[in-house]
Every structure is written in structure tokens, then in C-alpha cells.
């Protein structure tokens, strides 16, 4: 399969969405709303529950399945309010020493006048800033699209796992081709050059684990086991390892 | 050679671009008037006729903000390589080096401002639009780490089109890397003042440009996450006047003060002095 086919597949509307994973893995999930500053962003689902018996705070980006649902979820593109809701609940998780699970599926942070004027850049920057020092384990699971800064805002984590057919990229292949070669027809070439597949990112050491389709049933148990292991790590060591993880990228 | 092409290209060059082939006169892109370079330089690269802010190279920016001969550069040797084997990246790097006369898109070091010691970085718009690749991220991270160990404040001057696509995820993850280093610098009680210049967008806006203790901006600078054309296209509506301009971004609550170029050095000196008390 070509890399660009993986990108197109990751956008497919018949895939399992964040809510599906939450339903299957966290049956007692309770959703909490609002950023306590301005509003409630429906593109981001957040709350608490247990995964394999372990209490967790869950943050998911949801695209929606039906047209009405997709519109309500803004097609999975979060506003600053969504990132701030995520951050509010991540800080709460740290207070109760509860691990955080982020389920990422977004083409990118929303680009619009309101999003800009409410501080989209600042909201993402704040998440990176706080997650860098959040004293509780964080595991991010990319289930479909990992679109640029909007996905990264939920991936400053101890572990980044990706489904084998997901992608994570600095830019969409279409925009990349358009900016560099003034032609969206070269998107496939851009996709191949960007190194955005789970396999390539895992090989580069940027992603910790690839989750294969036939393991999906065991996923909850494995996430719970990994978060339990991370919870046993002394806080200072956990944060130092998180620092080193990103410190080593690129040079 | 097509002279029109040459003319167009010259006209698109940032004013303070290439010292070797600089003529003694330039045309202001704001008012079109012919100005002597000496006059423009003396006015901090602000057009004396129309007040337009011209692009300033990183190295000159540092000279403008710091005490004479106080700057010592760090990590000057670092150069990017084509990690992903991305098409045409080597050629673009070579062209950027030629155009900017820098090895990469950020200049870092230590200096003093009216006698106050600090670490300082300035990004360079002439190097692939100030895009952030691994070397830009690494140099800024090293500067924050250096300043953390020595208890130095950091002054940062940003200008960036965002992450550097040619380095794929290595580039995106620099946002995380730099943010973590800025956080450690802050945890140790150190000051970080950031000066946002035109344009500061994308991945830089969504990381260390928005993580200063004090956030300053140049008049009229474009500051934002998404490009205005992307927004206009997706919304099919006209944008508000001054959208993403420093003055409006300040009104929205994301900038502490807008500081004209002629006052920046004195402003920074005052901030540094208060933090030394
Ligand atoms: Zn002028």
C-alpha cells in the first residue's frame, strides 16, 4: 500500500472513531464538559473512567459518523476551547495521580477567525508547556489522522502508540504538494517523502509502538498494563524520561 | 536574461537581505520611494517616509538590541542535513544559505543589553522563511539549556512561517523539544522575553513564541497559527480588518505590549533591570 493510500484510509468515515474506542475500552466512561473559560468544544471528548480496572482521564478528538454528528463535532478539528478543556482535565488527572489516555484523530486544529482570536497558537503552546511537566503518566494513541500541531497538542506524552493504518504528519500531503510544487496532484509523492506512516515513524524511533488490527481486542489490557508500569515510576524519573524523549529528536 | 524577472525578484527580497550585492539605494515596498541605505539603516530599517517596518536579518537584529561587541555566538557551526531524503531540500538549503549568509535560520548566543547579561536568539526570515527544522529547534533548545544552567534570562526574536515541511515529523516534534526546554528554564525561575516580528506563524506561534513571561510585538506584525489564505479559503468570507496583526492580537489578549523598533533596546534593558533587583 502506498503511503498516500494510508492517509486516505485514515480519513475514511467508516473507521472506528474516538467514541468507539472509548465505548469498547472504557465502558464506565463519564464525559465532562467545558474549559471553564469560554465554552465547550464538541470536537474534544473528555472525562474519566477505568481501563482494565485502572482509573484514567481520557481525552479524545472525535470526528463524528453521520453528517449531523460530523457538523456538531466540527469534523474533528478542535478550537482553543477544546485544547483548554483537555488541559483542564489533564491537570485534574495529575491532582488525583490518575494516568491520562489521549485518543488522537484529527486533520488538524481548526483554522478560523474565532479560533485565531481565541488563541489557537497559545492553546497548543500551553498544552505542550503543561504536558512537559504533568506529574502523571500520559499515553497517546493515534487511531486515524495525526494532523500537525492540532494532534501534537495531545502527544507530548510518555508513550506514543499508533494504529498500523494511521498517520502522523507535520503537514497534510495536499498542502505540502501545493506549497512546494503548486500542484495537489503531487500529494502522493509528498506523502511518501514526509515519512508519515506508523511503520516509518516507528523505525525512526519517533513512535513507540505500532498497534496491529488483529490486536485491537487486547488493546485496552495493553494500555492499562503500560500505564500501570509508568505509574510505578518515580515522578522525577518519569518527567526526566519524558524530557529526554523529546530532547533527542533530530540532533 | 529577462530583466523584468530580475527586477521582480529584487523587489521581493527583504530589504536587508544581502550585504554583498547591496546597492546604495533601495525602494521602499510600502511607499515605493527611493531611499539611501544609510538613511534606512540609521532609522532601524523603518522607512523614514512611510514608517513601514522592513525585514531585518537575525545578526543585525542582535546588533540592534545588544551592546556593541558584547555578542558571543553559540553553536554557529550547526547545519541541517536532509534526514528524510526529501526532494529538492539540499538545493533549498543551499539557496537559503546564499540568500541569508547564515548556516541556518536562527542565530544564538550571549550578550548584554545596557550592561545586563542575557542569552539571545533571533530567527532569520531569509532562511527558508524562518521555518523551524531540527537545527533551529536544537539551537534554541541548547540556548535555553545553557541559560538554565547559568541562570541567564533569554531574549527571543521570532519570525517564522512555521515548521519546515522537508523534515517531516522531526520538524513538528521540535515544538515539543523547545517547549520542554523553555519550561525547565522557567521552572528554575528565569526570565524569558519574546519579541514577535512579522510574521510569526504556524508551529513557532504554537510553541515558544507563546511561552514567554513577557510577550512583545513589533507594530503591524502578523501573529497567528493559521495562514490567512487558508482561513479565507475555508470560510469563504472576508477577514476582519487588522486580522492577526499585532495591535489586534494585543486587543484579543495575547501580547503584553507593542514596542516600536527605536525603543526596543531600552525597553528590554528596563525589563532586565527590574528582574535583577
Ligand atoms: Zn516607505
PDB file of C-alpha atoms in Angstrom, chain A residues 31-239:
ATOM      1  CA  UNK A  31     -17.988  12.670  29.994  1.00  0.00           C
ATOM      2  CA  UNK A  32     -17.194  16.105  31.419  1.00  0.00           C
ATOM      3  CA  UNK A  33     -17.739  19.317  29.529  1.00  0.00           C
ATOM      4  CA  UNK A  34     -16.272  22.782  29.205  1.00  0.00           C
ATOM      5  CA  UNK A  35     -12.976  24.636  29.538  1.00  0.00           C
ATOM      6  CA  UNK A  36     -14.224  26.921  32.387  1.00  0.00           C
ATOM      7  CA  UNK A  37     -13.048  29.914  30.369  1.00  0.00           C
ATOM      8  CA  UNK A  38     -15.258  30.336  27.358  1.00  0.00           C
ATOM      9  CA  UNK A  39     -17.095  27.272  26.072  1.00  0.00           C
ATOM     10  CA  UNK A  40     -17.365  23.581  25.370  1.00  0.00           C
ATOM     11  CA  UNK A  41     -15.775  22.246  22.217  1.00  0.00           C
ATOM     12  CA  UNK A  42     -17.623  19.180  20.915  1.00  0.00           C
ATOM     13  CA  UNK A  43     -14.636  18.110  18.805  1.00  0.00           C
ATOM     14  CA  UNK A  44     -12.958  17.081  22.049  1.00  0.00           C
ATOM     15  CA  UNK A  45     -14.483  14.427  24.299  1.00  0.00           C
ATOM     16  CA  UNK A  46     -13.041  14.281  27.781  1.00  0.00           C
ATOM     17  CA  UNK A  47     -13.814  12.594  31.056  1.00  0.00           C
ATOM     18  CA  UNK A  48     -12.917   9.800  33.447  1.00  0.00           C
ATOM     19  CA  UNK A  49     -13.419   6.053  33.722  1.00  0.00           C
ATOM     20  CA  UNK A  50     -11.490   2.852  34.136  1.00  0.00           C
ATOM     21  CA  UNK A  51      -9.471   0.913  31.590  1.00  0.00           C
ATOM     22  CA  UNK A  52      -8.743  -2.675  32.600  1.00  0.00           C
ATOM     23  CA  UNK A  53      -9.591  -1.686  36.169  1.00  0.00           C
ATOM     24  CA  UNK A  54      -7.207   1.316  36.169  1.00  0.00           C
ATOM     25  CA  UNK A  55      -8.737   4.772  36.683  1.00  0.00           C
ATOM     26  CA  UNK A  56      -7.826   7.139  33.819  1.00  0.00           C
ATOM     27  CA  UNK A  57      -8.616  10.545  32.434  1.00  0.00           C
ATOM     28  CA  UNK A  58      -9.476  10.202  28.763  1.00  0.00           C
ATOM     29  CA  UNK A  59      -9.187  12.909  26.120  1.00  0.00           C
ATOM     30  CA  UNK A  60     -10.371  12.069  22.614  1.00  0.00           C
ATOM     31  CA  UNK A  61     -10.763  14.004  19.390  1.00  0.00           C
ATOM     32  CA  UNK A  62     -13.982  12.879  17.749  1.00  0.00           C
ATOM     33  CA  UNK A  63     -14.908  13.405  14.095  1.00  0.00           C
ATOM     34  CA  UNK A  64     -18.441  12.012  14.175  1.00  0.00           C
ATOM     35  CA  UNK A  65     -20.043   9.487  11.851  1.00  0.00           C
ATOM     36  CA  UNK A  66     -23.268  10.896  10.423  1.00  0.00           C
ATOM     37  CA  UNK A  67     -23.305  14.234   8.643  1.00  0.00           C
ATOM     38  CA  UNK A  68     -25.176  15.877  11.510  1.00  0.00           C
ATOM     39  CA  UNK A  69     -22.739  14.426  14.011  1.00  0.00           C
ATOM     40  CA  UNK A  70     -19.742  15.485  11.939  1.00  0.00           C
ATOM     41  CA  UNK A  71     -21.009  19.042  11.809  1.00  0.00           C
ATOM     42  CA  UNK A  72     -21.592  19.020  15.571  1.00  0.00           C
ATOM     43  CA  UNK A  73     -18.054  17.732  16.089  1.00  0.00           C
ATOM     44  CA  UNK A  74     -16.644  20.262  13.622  1.00  0.00           C
ATOM     45  CA  UNK A  75     -15.193  17.296  11.677  1.00  0.00           C
ATOM     46  CA  UNK A  76     -12.751  16.620  14.473  1.00  0.00           C
ATOM     47  CA  UNK A  77     -10.967  19.965  14.268  1.00  0.00           C
ATOM     48  CA  UNK A  78     -10.657  21.462  17.731  1.00  0.00           C
ATOM     49  CA  UNK A  79     -10.873  25.112  18.709  1.00  0.00           C
ATOM     50  CA  UNK A  80      -8.712  26.542  21.502  1.00  0.00           C
ATOM     51  CA  UNK A  81     -11.617  25.739  23.874  1.00  0.00           C
ATOM     52  CA  UNK A  82     -11.111  22.047  23.106  1.00  0.00           C
ATOM     53  CA  UNK A  83      -7.403  22.121  23.924  1.00  0.00           C
ATOM     54  CA  UNK A  84      -8.159  24.084  27.099  1.00  0.00           C
ATOM     55  CA  UNK A  85     -10.804  21.562  28.173  1.00  0.00           C
ATOM     56  CA  UNK A  86      -8.232  18.823  27.589  1.00  0.00           C
ATOM     57  CA  UNK A  87      -5.680  20.728  29.636  1.00  0.00           C
ATOM     58  CA  UNK A  88      -8.110  21.406  32.487  1.00  0.00           C
ATOM     59  CA  UNK A  89      -8.835  17.704  32.810  1.00  0.00           C
ATOM     60  CA  UNK A  90      -5.197  16.670  32.422  1.00  0.00           C
ATOM     61  CA  UNK A  91      -4.290  18.933  35.348  1.00  0.00           C
ATOM     62  CA  UNK A  92      -7.142  17.407  37.322  1.00  0.00           C
ATOM     63  CA  UNK A  93      -5.788  13.953  36.471  1.00  0.00           C
ATOM     64  CA  UNK A  94      -2.394  14.942  37.855  1.00  0.00           C
ATOM     65  CA  UNK A  95      -4.009  16.150  41.077  1.00  0.00           C
ATOM     66  CA  UNK A  96      -5.503  12.696  41.659  1.00  0.00           C
ATOM     67  CA  UNK A  97      -2.432  10.870  40.321  1.00  0.00           C
ATOM     68  CA  UNK A  98      -4.580   9.424  37.558  1.00  0.00           C
ATOM     69  CA  UNK A  99      -2.889   8.476  34.254  1.00  0.00           C
ATOM     70  CA  UNK A 100      -4.019  10.199  31.057  1.00  0.00           C
ATOM     71  CA  UNK A 101      -5.002   8.495  27.815  1.00  0.00           C
ATOM     72  CA  UNK A 102      -5.247  10.699  24.698  1.00  0.00           C
ATOM     73  CA  UNK A 103      -7.032   9.278  21.668  1.00  0.00           C
ATOM     74  CA  UNK A 104      -5.990  11.328  18.653  1.00  0.00           C
ATOM     75  CA  UNK A 105      -7.845  11.572  15.347  1.00  0.00           C
ATOM     76  CA  UNK A 106      -7.758  14.990  13.705  1.00  0.00           C
ATOM     77  CA  UNK A 107      -6.872  16.514  10.368  1.00  0.00           C
ATOM     78  CA  UNK A 108      -5.558  19.454  12.375  1.00  0.00           C
ATOM     79  CA  UNK A 109      -6.504  22.252  14.749  1.00  0.00           C
ATOM     80  CA  UNK A 110      -9.357  24.345  13.367  1.00  0.00           C
ATOM     81  CA  UNK A 111      -8.344  27.300  11.187  1.00  0.00           C
ATOM     82  CA  UNK A 112     -10.852  30.115  11.525  1.00  0.00           C
ATOM     83  CA  UNK A 113     -11.263  33.691  12.688  1.00  0.00           C
ATOM     84  CA  UNK A 114     -12.645  32.793  16.139  1.00  0.00           C
ATOM     85  CA  UNK A 115     -10.086  30.046  16.673  1.00  0.00           C
ATOM     86  CA  UNK A 116      -7.302  32.526  15.891  1.00  0.00           C
ATOM     87  CA  UNK A 117      -8.699  35.308  18.047  1.00  0.00           C
ATOM     88  CA  UNK A 118      -9.260  32.957  20.976  1.00  0.00           C
ATOM     89  CA  UNK A 119      -5.586  31.995  20.743  1.00  0.00           C
ATOM     90  CA  UNK A 120      -5.214  28.729  18.855  1.00  0.00           C
ATOM     91  CA  UNK A 121      -1.425  29.065  18.908  1.00  0.00           C
ATOM     92  CA  UNK A 122      -1.370  29.898  22.600  1.00  0.00           C
ATOM     93  CA  UNK A 123      -3.706  26.982  23.432  1.00  0.00           C
ATOM     94  CA  UNK A 124      -1.455  24.443  21.697  1.00  0.00           C
ATOM     95  CA  UNK A 125       1.658  26.037  23.205  1.00  0.00           C
ATOM     96  CA  UNK A 126       0.064  25.820  26.665  1.00  0.00           C
ATOM     97  CA  UNK A 127      -0.625  22.104  26.269  1.00  0.00           C
ATOM     98  CA  UNK A 128       2.985  21.419  25.279  1.00  0.00           C
ATOM     99  CA  UNK A 129       4.151  23.547  28.187  1.00  0.00           C
ATOM    100  CA  UNK A 130       1.951  21.840  30.782  1.00  0.00           C
ATOM    101  CA  UNK A 131       2.316  18.310  29.461  1.00  0.00           C
ATOM    102  CA  UNK A 132       6.105  18.692  29.585  1.00  0.00           C
ATOM    103  CA  UNK A 133       5.787  18.777  33.359  1.00  0.00           C
ATOM    104  CA  UNK A 134       2.495  16.984  34.082  1.00  0.00           C
ATOM    105  CA  UNK A 135       3.270  14.693  37.025  1.00  0.00           C
ATOM    106  CA  UNK A 136       1.282  11.686  35.850  1.00  0.00           C
ATOM    107  CA  UNK A 137       1.800   9.182  33.021  1.00  0.00           C
ATOM    108  CA  UNK A 138       0.426  10.111  29.576  1.00  0.00           C
ATOM    109  CA  UNK A 139      -0.128   7.673  26.724  1.00  0.00           C
ATOM    110  CA  UNK A 140      -1.267   8.952  23.321  1.00  0.00           C
ATOM    111  CA  UNK A 141      -2.886   6.624  20.815  1.00  0.00           C
ATOM    112  CA  UNK A 142      -3.249   7.831  17.230  1.00  0.00           C
ATOM    113  CA  UNK A 143      -6.213   5.969  15.749  1.00  0.00           C
ATOM    114  CA  UNK A 144      -6.530   7.705  12.374  1.00  0.00           C
ATOM    115  CA  UNK A 145      -5.250  11.135  11.476  1.00  0.00           C
ATOM    116  CA  UNK A 146      -2.415  12.777  13.378  1.00  0.00           C
ATOM    117  CA  UNK A 147      -2.668  16.189  11.755  1.00  0.00           C
ATOM    118  CA  UNK A 148       0.186  18.550  12.657  1.00  0.00           C
ATOM    119  CA  UNK A 149       0.095  20.874  15.690  1.00  0.00           C
ATOM    120  CA  UNK A 150      -3.524  20.035  16.427  1.00  0.00           C
ATOM    121  CA  UNK A 151      -2.551  16.404  17.053  1.00  0.00           C
ATOM    122  CA  UNK A 152       0.782  17.250  18.676  1.00  0.00           C
ATOM    123  CA  UNK A 153      -1.095  19.229  21.348  1.00  0.00           C
ATOM    124  CA  UNK A 154      -2.224  15.846  22.755  1.00  0.00           C
ATOM    125  CA  UNK A 155       1.021  13.968  22.077  1.00  0.00           C
ATOM    126  CA  UNK A 156       3.607  15.437  24.452  1.00  0.00           C
ATOM    127  CA  UNK A 157       3.454  12.054  26.149  1.00  0.00           C
ATOM    128  CA  UNK A 158       5.482   9.278  27.741  1.00  0.00           C
ATOM    129  CA  UNK A 159       4.302   6.874  25.066  1.00  0.00           C
ATOM    130  CA  UNK A 160       3.019   7.471  21.544  1.00  0.00           C
ATOM    131  CA  UNK A 161       1.275   4.470  20.025  1.00  0.00           C
ATOM    132  CA  UNK A 162      -0.158   4.364  16.533  1.00  0.00           C
ATOM    133  CA  UNK A 163      -2.524   2.069  14.726  1.00  0.00           C
ATOM    134  CA  UNK A 164      -0.763   0.478  11.779  1.00  0.00           C
ATOM    135  CA  UNK A 165      -3.036   2.313   9.332  1.00  0.00           C
ATOM    136  CA  UNK A 166      -2.855   5.735  10.995  1.00  0.00           C
ATOM    137  CA  UNK A 167      -0.562   8.607  10.011  1.00  0.00           C
ATOM    138  CA  UNK A 168       1.139  11.478  11.849  1.00  0.00           C
ATOM    139  CA  UNK A 169       2.435  14.399   9.816  1.00  0.00           C
ATOM    140  CA  UNK A 170       3.779  17.921  10.052  1.00  0.00           C
ATOM    141  CA  UNK A 171       1.528  18.959   7.162  1.00  0.00           C
ATOM    142  CA  UNK A 172      -1.164  17.348   5.014  1.00  0.00           C
ATOM    143  CA  UNK A 173       0.333  15.873   1.837  1.00  0.00           C
ATOM    144  CA  UNK A 174      -2.033  18.028  -0.226  1.00  0.00           C
ATOM    145  CA  UNK A 175      -0.903  21.321   1.356  1.00  0.00           C
ATOM    146  CA  UNK A 176       2.700  20.198   1.182  1.00  0.00           C
ATOM    147  CA  UNK A 177       2.429  19.478  -2.556  1.00  0.00           C
ATOM    148  CA  UNK A 178       0.543  22.690  -3.099  1.00  0.00           C
ATOM    149  CA  UNK A 179       3.101  24.847  -1.280  1.00  0.00           C
ATOM    150  CA  UNK A 180       6.213  23.186  -2.699  1.00  0.00           C
ATOM    151  CA  UNK A 181       5.143  22.213  -6.177  1.00  0.00           C
ATOM    152  CA  UNK A 182       1.960  24.217  -6.738  1.00  0.00           C
ATOM    153  CA  UNK A 183       0.135  21.009  -7.508  1.00  0.00           C
ATOM    154  CA  UNK A 184      -2.146  18.954  -5.283  1.00  0.00           C
ATOM    155  CA  UNK A 185      -1.699  16.127  -7.792  1.00  0.00           C
ATOM    156  CA  UNK A 186       1.707  15.502  -6.301  1.00  0.00           C
ATOM    157  CA  UNK A 187       0.148  14.708  -2.909  1.00  0.00           C
ATOM    158  CA  UNK A 188       1.119  11.046  -3.211  1.00  0.00           C
ATOM    159  CA  UNK A 189       4.764  11.994  -3.749  1.00  0.00           C
ATOM    160  CA  UNK A 190       4.589  14.396  -0.794  1.00  0.00           C
ATOM    161  CA  UNK A 191       3.039  11.696   1.397  1.00  0.00           C
ATOM    162  CA  UNK A 192       5.875   9.342   0.560  1.00  0.00           C
ATOM    163  CA  UNK A 193       8.537  11.977   1.258  1.00  0.00           C
ATOM    164  CA  UNK A 194       7.062  13.154   4.574  1.00  0.00           C
ATOM    165  CA  UNK A 195       7.667   9.803   6.281  1.00  0.00           C
ATOM    166  CA  UNK A 196       4.277   9.907   7.967  1.00  0.00           C
ATOM    167  CA  UNK A 197       3.277   6.245   8.305  1.00  0.00           C
ATOM    168  CA  UNK A 198       3.307   4.326  11.583  1.00  0.00           C
ATOM    169  CA  UNK A 199       5.952   1.995  10.207  1.00  0.00           C
ATOM    170  CA  UNK A 200       8.330   4.776   9.153  1.00  0.00           C
ATOM    171  CA  UNK A 201       7.838   6.756  12.362  1.00  0.00           C
ATOM    172  CA  UNK A 202       8.392   3.650  14.467  1.00  0.00           C
ATOM    173  CA  UNK A 203      11.556   2.831  12.545  1.00  0.00           C
ATOM    174  CA  UNK A 204      12.757   6.407  13.170  1.00  0.00           C
ATOM    175  CA  UNK A 205      12.112   5.949  16.889  1.00  0.00           C
ATOM    176  CA  UNK A 206       9.550   8.764  16.986  1.00  0.00           C
ATOM    177  CA  UNK A 207       6.666   6.413  17.817  1.00  0.00           C
ATOM    178  CA  UNK A 208       6.944   3.701  20.456  1.00  0.00           C
ATOM    179  CA  UNK A 209       4.593   1.075  19.228  1.00  0.00           C
ATOM    180  CA  UNK A 210       2.514   0.064  16.240  1.00  0.00           C
ATOM    181  CA  UNK A 211      -0.854  -1.497  17.101  1.00  0.00           C
ATOM    182  CA  UNK A 212      -1.917  -4.062  14.515  1.00  0.00           C
ATOM    183  CA  UNK A 213      -5.519  -4.677  13.572  1.00  0.00           C
ATOM    184  CA  UNK A 214      -5.659  -8.202  14.982  1.00  0.00           C
ATOM    185  CA  UNK A 215      -4.529  -6.959  18.398  1.00  0.00           C
ATOM    186  CA  UNK A 216      -7.341  -4.461  18.805  1.00  0.00           C
ATOM    187  CA  UNK A 217      -9.230  -6.672  21.272  1.00  0.00           C
ATOM    188  CA  UNK A 218      -6.218  -6.733  23.584  1.00  0.00           C
ATOM    189  CA  UNK A 219      -5.583  -3.009  23.264  1.00  0.00           C
ATOM    190  CA  UNK A 220      -7.364  -1.965  26.476  1.00  0.00           C
ATOM    191  CA  UNK A 221      -5.437  -4.528  28.526  1.00  0.00           C
ATOM    192  CA  UNK A 222      -2.140  -3.419  26.987  1.00  0.00           C
ATOM    193  CA  UNK A 223      -2.787   0.279  27.545  1.00  0.00           C
ATOM    194  CA  UNK A 224      -3.750  -0.468  31.160  1.00  0.00           C
ATOM    195  CA  UNK A 225      -0.600  -2.528  31.648  1.00  0.00           C
ATOM    196  CA  UNK A 226       1.630   0.189  30.167  1.00  0.00           C
ATOM    197  CA  UNK A 227       0.040   2.957  32.245  1.00  0.00           C
ATOM    198  CA  UNK A 228       0.315   0.778  35.374  1.00  0.00           C
ATOM    199  CA  UNK A 229       4.024   0.274  34.665  1.00  0.00           C
ATOM    200  CA  UNK A 230       4.514   4.011  34.124  1.00  0.00           C
ATOM    201  CA  UNK A 231       2.592   4.830  37.306  1.00  0.00           C
ATOM    202  CA  UNK A 232       5.117   2.835  39.297  1.00  0.00           C
ATOM    203  CA  UNK A 233       7.992   5.005  38.001  1.00  0.00           C
ATOM    204  CA  UNK A 234       9.062   7.713  40.495  1.00  0.00           C
ATOM    205  CA  UNK A 235       7.715  11.092  39.363  1.00  0.00           C
ATOM    206  CA  UNK A 236      11.101  12.747  38.822  1.00  0.00           C
ATOM    207  CA  UNK A 237      12.287   9.813  36.700  1.00  0.00           C
ATOM    208  CA  UNK A 238       9.086   9.851  34.667  1.00  0.00           C
ATOM    209  CA  UNK A 239       9.446  13.563  33.874  1.00  0.00           C
TER     210      UNK A 239
END
